[in-house]
CSV table of C-alpha atoms in Angstrom, one decimal:
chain,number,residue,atom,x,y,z
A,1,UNK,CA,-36.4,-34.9,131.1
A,2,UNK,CA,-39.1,-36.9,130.7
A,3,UNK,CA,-39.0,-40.6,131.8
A,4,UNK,CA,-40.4,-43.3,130.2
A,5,UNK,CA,-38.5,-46.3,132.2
A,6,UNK,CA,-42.1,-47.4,133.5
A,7,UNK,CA,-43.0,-48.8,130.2
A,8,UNK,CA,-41.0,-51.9,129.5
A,9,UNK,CA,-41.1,-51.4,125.8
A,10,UNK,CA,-38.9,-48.3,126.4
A,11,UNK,CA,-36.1,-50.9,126.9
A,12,UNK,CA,-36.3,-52.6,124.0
A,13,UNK,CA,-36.8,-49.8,122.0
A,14,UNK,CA,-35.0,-46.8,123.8
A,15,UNK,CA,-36.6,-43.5,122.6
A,16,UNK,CA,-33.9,-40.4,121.7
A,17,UNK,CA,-36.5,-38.4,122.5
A,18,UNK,CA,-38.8,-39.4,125.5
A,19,UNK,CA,-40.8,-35.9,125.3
A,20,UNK,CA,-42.2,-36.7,122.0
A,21,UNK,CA,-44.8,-39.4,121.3
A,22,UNK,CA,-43.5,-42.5,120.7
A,23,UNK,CA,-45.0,-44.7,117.9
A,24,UNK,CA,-45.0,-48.6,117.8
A,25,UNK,CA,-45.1,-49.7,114.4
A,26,UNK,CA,-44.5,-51.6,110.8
A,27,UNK,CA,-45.8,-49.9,107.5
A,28,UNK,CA,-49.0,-52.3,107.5
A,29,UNK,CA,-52.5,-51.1,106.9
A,30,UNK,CA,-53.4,-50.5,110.7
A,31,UNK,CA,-49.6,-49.6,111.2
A,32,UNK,CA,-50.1,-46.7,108.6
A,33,UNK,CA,-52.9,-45.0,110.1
A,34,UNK,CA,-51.2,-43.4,112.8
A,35,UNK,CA,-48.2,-42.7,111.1
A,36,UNK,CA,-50.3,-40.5,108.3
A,37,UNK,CA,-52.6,-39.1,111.4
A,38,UNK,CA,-49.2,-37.8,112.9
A,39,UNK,CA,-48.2,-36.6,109.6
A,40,UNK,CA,-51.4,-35.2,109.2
A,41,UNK,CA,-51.6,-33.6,112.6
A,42,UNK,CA,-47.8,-32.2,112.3
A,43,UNK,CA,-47.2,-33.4,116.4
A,44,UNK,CA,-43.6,-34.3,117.1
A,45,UNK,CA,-43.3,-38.2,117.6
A,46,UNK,CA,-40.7,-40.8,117.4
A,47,UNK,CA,-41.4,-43.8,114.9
A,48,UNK,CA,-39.9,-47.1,116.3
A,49,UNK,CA,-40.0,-50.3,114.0
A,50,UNK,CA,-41.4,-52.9,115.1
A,51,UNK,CA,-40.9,-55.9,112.9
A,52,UNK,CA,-43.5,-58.3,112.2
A,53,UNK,CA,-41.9,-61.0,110.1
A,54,UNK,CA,-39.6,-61.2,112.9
A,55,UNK,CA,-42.3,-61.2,115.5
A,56,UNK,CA,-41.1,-58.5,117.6
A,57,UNK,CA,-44.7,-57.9,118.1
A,58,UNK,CA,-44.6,-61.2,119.9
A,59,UNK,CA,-41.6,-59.6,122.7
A,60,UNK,CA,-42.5,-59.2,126.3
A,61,UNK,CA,-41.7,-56.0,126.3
A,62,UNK,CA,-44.5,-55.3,123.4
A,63,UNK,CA,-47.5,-57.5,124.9
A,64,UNK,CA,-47.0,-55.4,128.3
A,65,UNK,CA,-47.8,-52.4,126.0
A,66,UNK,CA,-50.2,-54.6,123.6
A,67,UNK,CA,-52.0,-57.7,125.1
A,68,UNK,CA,-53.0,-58.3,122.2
A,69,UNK,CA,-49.9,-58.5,119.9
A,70,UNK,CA,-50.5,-56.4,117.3
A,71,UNK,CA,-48.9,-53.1,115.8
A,72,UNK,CA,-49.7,-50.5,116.2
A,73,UNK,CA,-49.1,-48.8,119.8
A,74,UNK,CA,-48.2,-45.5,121.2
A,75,UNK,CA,-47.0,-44.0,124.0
A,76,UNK,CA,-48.0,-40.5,124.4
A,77,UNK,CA,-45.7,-38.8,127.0
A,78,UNK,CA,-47.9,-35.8,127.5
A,79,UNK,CA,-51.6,-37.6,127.9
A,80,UNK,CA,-54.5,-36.6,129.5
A,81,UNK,CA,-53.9,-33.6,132.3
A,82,UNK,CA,-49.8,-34.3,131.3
A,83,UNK,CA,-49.7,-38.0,132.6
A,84,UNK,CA,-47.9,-40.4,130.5
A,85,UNK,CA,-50.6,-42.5,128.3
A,86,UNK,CA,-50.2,-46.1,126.5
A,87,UNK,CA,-52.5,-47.0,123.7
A,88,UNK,CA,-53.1,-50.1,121.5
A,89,UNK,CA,-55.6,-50.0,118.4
A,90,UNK,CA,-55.3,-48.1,115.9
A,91,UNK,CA,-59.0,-46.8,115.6
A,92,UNK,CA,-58.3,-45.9,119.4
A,93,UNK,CA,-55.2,-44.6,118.5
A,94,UNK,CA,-57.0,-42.0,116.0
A,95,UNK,CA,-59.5,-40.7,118.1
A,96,UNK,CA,-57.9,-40.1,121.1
A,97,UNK,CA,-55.5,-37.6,118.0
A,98,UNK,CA,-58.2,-36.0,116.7
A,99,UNK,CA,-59.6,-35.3,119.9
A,100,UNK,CA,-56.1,-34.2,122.0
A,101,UNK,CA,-55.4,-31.3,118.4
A,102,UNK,CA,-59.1,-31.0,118.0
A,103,UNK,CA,-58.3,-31.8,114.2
A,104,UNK,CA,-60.0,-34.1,111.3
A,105,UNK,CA,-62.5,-35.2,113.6
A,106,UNK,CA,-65.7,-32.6,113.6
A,107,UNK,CA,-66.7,-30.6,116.3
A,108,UNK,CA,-70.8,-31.1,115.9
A,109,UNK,CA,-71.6,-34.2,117.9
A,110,UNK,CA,-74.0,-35.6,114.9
A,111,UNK,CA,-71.1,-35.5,112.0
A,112,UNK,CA,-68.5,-36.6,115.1
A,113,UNK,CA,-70.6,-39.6,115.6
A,114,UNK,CA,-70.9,-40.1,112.3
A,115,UNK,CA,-67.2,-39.7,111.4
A,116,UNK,CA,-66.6,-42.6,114.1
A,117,UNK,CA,-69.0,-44.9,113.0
A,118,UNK,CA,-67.2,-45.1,109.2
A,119,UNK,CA,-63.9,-45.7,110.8
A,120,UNK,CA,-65.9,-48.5,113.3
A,121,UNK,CA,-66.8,-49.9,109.6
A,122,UNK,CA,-63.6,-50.2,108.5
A,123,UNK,CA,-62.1,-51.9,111.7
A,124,UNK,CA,-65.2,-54.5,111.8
A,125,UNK,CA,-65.3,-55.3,108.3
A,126,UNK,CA,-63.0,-53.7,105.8
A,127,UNK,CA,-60.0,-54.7,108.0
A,128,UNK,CA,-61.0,-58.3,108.6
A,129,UNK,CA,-62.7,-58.7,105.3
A,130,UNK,CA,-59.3,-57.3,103.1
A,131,UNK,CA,-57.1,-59.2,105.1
A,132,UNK,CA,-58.7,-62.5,104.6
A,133,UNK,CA,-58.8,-62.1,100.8
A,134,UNK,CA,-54.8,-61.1,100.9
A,135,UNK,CA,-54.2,-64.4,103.2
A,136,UNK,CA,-56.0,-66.9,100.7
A,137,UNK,CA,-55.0,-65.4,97.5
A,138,UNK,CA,-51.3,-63.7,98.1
A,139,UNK,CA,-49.8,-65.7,101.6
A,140,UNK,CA,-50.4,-69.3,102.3
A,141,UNK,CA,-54.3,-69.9,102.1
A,142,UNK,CA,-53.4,-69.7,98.4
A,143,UNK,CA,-52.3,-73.6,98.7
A,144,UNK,CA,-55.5,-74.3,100.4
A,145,UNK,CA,-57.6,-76.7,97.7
A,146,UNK,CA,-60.7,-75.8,99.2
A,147,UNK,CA,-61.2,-72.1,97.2
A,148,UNK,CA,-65.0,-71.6,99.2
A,149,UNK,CA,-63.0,-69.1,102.0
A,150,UNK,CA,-61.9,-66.9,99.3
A,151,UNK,CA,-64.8,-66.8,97.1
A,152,UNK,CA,-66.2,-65.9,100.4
A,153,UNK,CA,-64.4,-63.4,101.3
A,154,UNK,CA,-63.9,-61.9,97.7
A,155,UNK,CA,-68.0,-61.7,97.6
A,156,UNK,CA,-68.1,-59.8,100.7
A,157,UNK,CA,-65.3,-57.9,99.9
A,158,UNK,CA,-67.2,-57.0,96.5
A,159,UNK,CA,-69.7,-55.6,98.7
A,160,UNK,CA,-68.4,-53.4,101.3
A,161,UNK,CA,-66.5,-52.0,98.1
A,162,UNK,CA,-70.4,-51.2,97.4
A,163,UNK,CA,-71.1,-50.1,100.6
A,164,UNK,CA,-68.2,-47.5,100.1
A,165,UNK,CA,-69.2,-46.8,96.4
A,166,UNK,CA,-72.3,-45.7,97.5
A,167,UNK,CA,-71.0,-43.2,100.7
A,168,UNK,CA,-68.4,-41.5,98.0
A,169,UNK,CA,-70.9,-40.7,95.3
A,170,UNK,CA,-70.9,-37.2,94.9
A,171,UNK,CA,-68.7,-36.8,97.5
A,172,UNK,CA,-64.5,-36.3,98.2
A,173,UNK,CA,-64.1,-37.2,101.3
A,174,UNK,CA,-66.2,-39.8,103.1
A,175,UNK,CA,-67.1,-37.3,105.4
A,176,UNK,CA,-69.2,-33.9,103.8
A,177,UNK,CA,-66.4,-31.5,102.2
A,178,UNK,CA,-63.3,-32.7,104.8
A,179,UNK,CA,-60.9,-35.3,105.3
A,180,UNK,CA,-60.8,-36.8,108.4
A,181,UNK,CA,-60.1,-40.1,110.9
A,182,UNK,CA,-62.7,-42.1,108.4
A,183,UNK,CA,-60.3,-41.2,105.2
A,184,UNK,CA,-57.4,-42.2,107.3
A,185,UNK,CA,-58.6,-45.3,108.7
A,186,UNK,CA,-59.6,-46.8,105.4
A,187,UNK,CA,-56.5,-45.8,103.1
A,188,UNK,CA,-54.1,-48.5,103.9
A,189,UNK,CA,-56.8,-51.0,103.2
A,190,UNK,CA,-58.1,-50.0,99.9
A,191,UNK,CA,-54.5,-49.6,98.6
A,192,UNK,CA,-53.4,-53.0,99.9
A,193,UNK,CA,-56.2,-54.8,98.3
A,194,UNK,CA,-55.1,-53.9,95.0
A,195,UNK,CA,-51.7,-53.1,95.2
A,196,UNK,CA,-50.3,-54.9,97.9
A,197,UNK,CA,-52.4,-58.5,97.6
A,198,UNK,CA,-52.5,-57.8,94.1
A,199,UNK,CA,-56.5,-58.2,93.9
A,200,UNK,CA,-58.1,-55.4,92.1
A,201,UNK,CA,-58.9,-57.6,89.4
A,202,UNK,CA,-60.4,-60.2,91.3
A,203,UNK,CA,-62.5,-57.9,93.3
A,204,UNK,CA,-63.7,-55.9,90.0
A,205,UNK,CA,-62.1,-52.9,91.4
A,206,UNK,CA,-62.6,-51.5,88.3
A,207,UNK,CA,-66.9,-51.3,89.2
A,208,UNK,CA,-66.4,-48.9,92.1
A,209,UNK,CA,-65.0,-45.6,90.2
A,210,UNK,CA,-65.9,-43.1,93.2
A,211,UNK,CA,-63.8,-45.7,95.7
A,212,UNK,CA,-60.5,-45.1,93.0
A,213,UNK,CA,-61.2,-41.7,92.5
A,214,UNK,CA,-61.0,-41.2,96.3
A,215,UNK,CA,-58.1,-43.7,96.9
A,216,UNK,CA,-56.1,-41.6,94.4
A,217,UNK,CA,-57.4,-38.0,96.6
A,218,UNK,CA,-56.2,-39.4,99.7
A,219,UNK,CA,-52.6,-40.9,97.9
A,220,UNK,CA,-51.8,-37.4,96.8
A,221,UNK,CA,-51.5,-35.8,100.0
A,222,UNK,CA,-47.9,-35.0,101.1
A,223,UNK,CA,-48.9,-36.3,104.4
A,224,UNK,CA,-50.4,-40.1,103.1
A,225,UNK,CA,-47.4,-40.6,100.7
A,226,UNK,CA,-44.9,-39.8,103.9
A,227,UNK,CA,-47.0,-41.7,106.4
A,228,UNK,CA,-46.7,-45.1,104.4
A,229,UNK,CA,-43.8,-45.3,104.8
A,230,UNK,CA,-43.4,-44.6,108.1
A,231,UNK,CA,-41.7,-46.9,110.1
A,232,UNK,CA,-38.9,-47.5,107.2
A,233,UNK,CA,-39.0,-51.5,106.6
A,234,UNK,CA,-35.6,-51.8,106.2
């Protein structure tokens, strides 16, 4: 039987089944990525919820998985030459998936390359970018007189929009014909911006057709609609 007593998080949130992958998570944009990549990928793993507005996050037991605090993480039971491996960051998190199945990541080093450096796009700016317009106009910066950080942030929002407009014009998948780690890494985001924060309007989501054509591709797949709500909330 496989033991996972040298991770401390293990005790907080005992696994039922230590030889599967064990995910650390809350059904937030970066929490949904691995969930829908394990969905995706069809490998057995264990979902534990990790609840943010309780700041279980914030546990001992978590930051010696996650320094840095935030959802998600794994712990992959059966890593690298069958050693136990821990992971934090989700964009990690995705490529060391693709690369373990040898799925939705392409084999020819030019398109590989290029598949990571879309879902490096969405962690340095979509991510931060989305977020910041969801604080200021559906959480507390909403009561902040001062509306410059959100016009800010809607602007640049408005254009990475563009920059994504552009990339899906004639195309399904923001990669050539597939679906892959790029698709994934971007969902959550696009579909919390305006469903979630409630901001397609203000970000005149209605001017980037190709980015709501694909938003709705990637919300039909059996594996997207089961991976959202993976951790349950409740």
């Amino acid at each position: 039987m496989t033991d996972l007593s040298a991770f401390p998080i293990a005790t907080r949130w005992p696994a039922k089944h230590p030889d599967r992958l064990q995910l650390y998570s809350f059904p937030t944009p970066n929490g949904v990525k691995v969930s829908i990549m394990l969905e995706e990928l069809g490998l057995p793993y264990e979902a534990h919820a990790v609840n943010i507005t309780k700041n279980e996050s914030w546990t001992p037991e978590f930051l010696a998985l996650n320094p840095n605090g935030k959802i998600p993480a794994i712990v992959d039971p059966d890593g690298p030459g069958g050693q136990p491996l821990a992971l934090f960051e989700s964009g990690a998190i995705l490529l060391y998936l693709a690369e373990k199945t040898g799925k939705l990541l392409p084999s020819d080093p030019i398109l590989r390359y290029e598949t990571i450096q879309w879902v490096f796009f969405q962690m340095a700016a979509i991510g931060p970018m989305f977020g910041q317009v969801g604080f200021f106009y559906k959480f507390a910066g909403k009561e902040i007189a001062d509306k410059r950080p959100l016009t800010r942030y809607v602007d640049e929002s408005k254009r990475l929009l563009g920059v994504l407009e552009t990339r899906l014009t004639g195309r399904e998948w923001l990669m050539d014909g597939d679906y892959t780690i790029a698709d994934t890494s971007h969902v959550g985001w696009v579909r919390n911006l305006i469903g979630f924060y409630d901001a397609g309007e203000l970000v005149g989501v209605k001017d980037f057709p190709n980015v709501l054509a694909w938003l709705d591709r990637v919300l039909a797949r059996p594996a997207v609609q089961r991976g959202l709500e993976i951790p349950p909330r409740g």
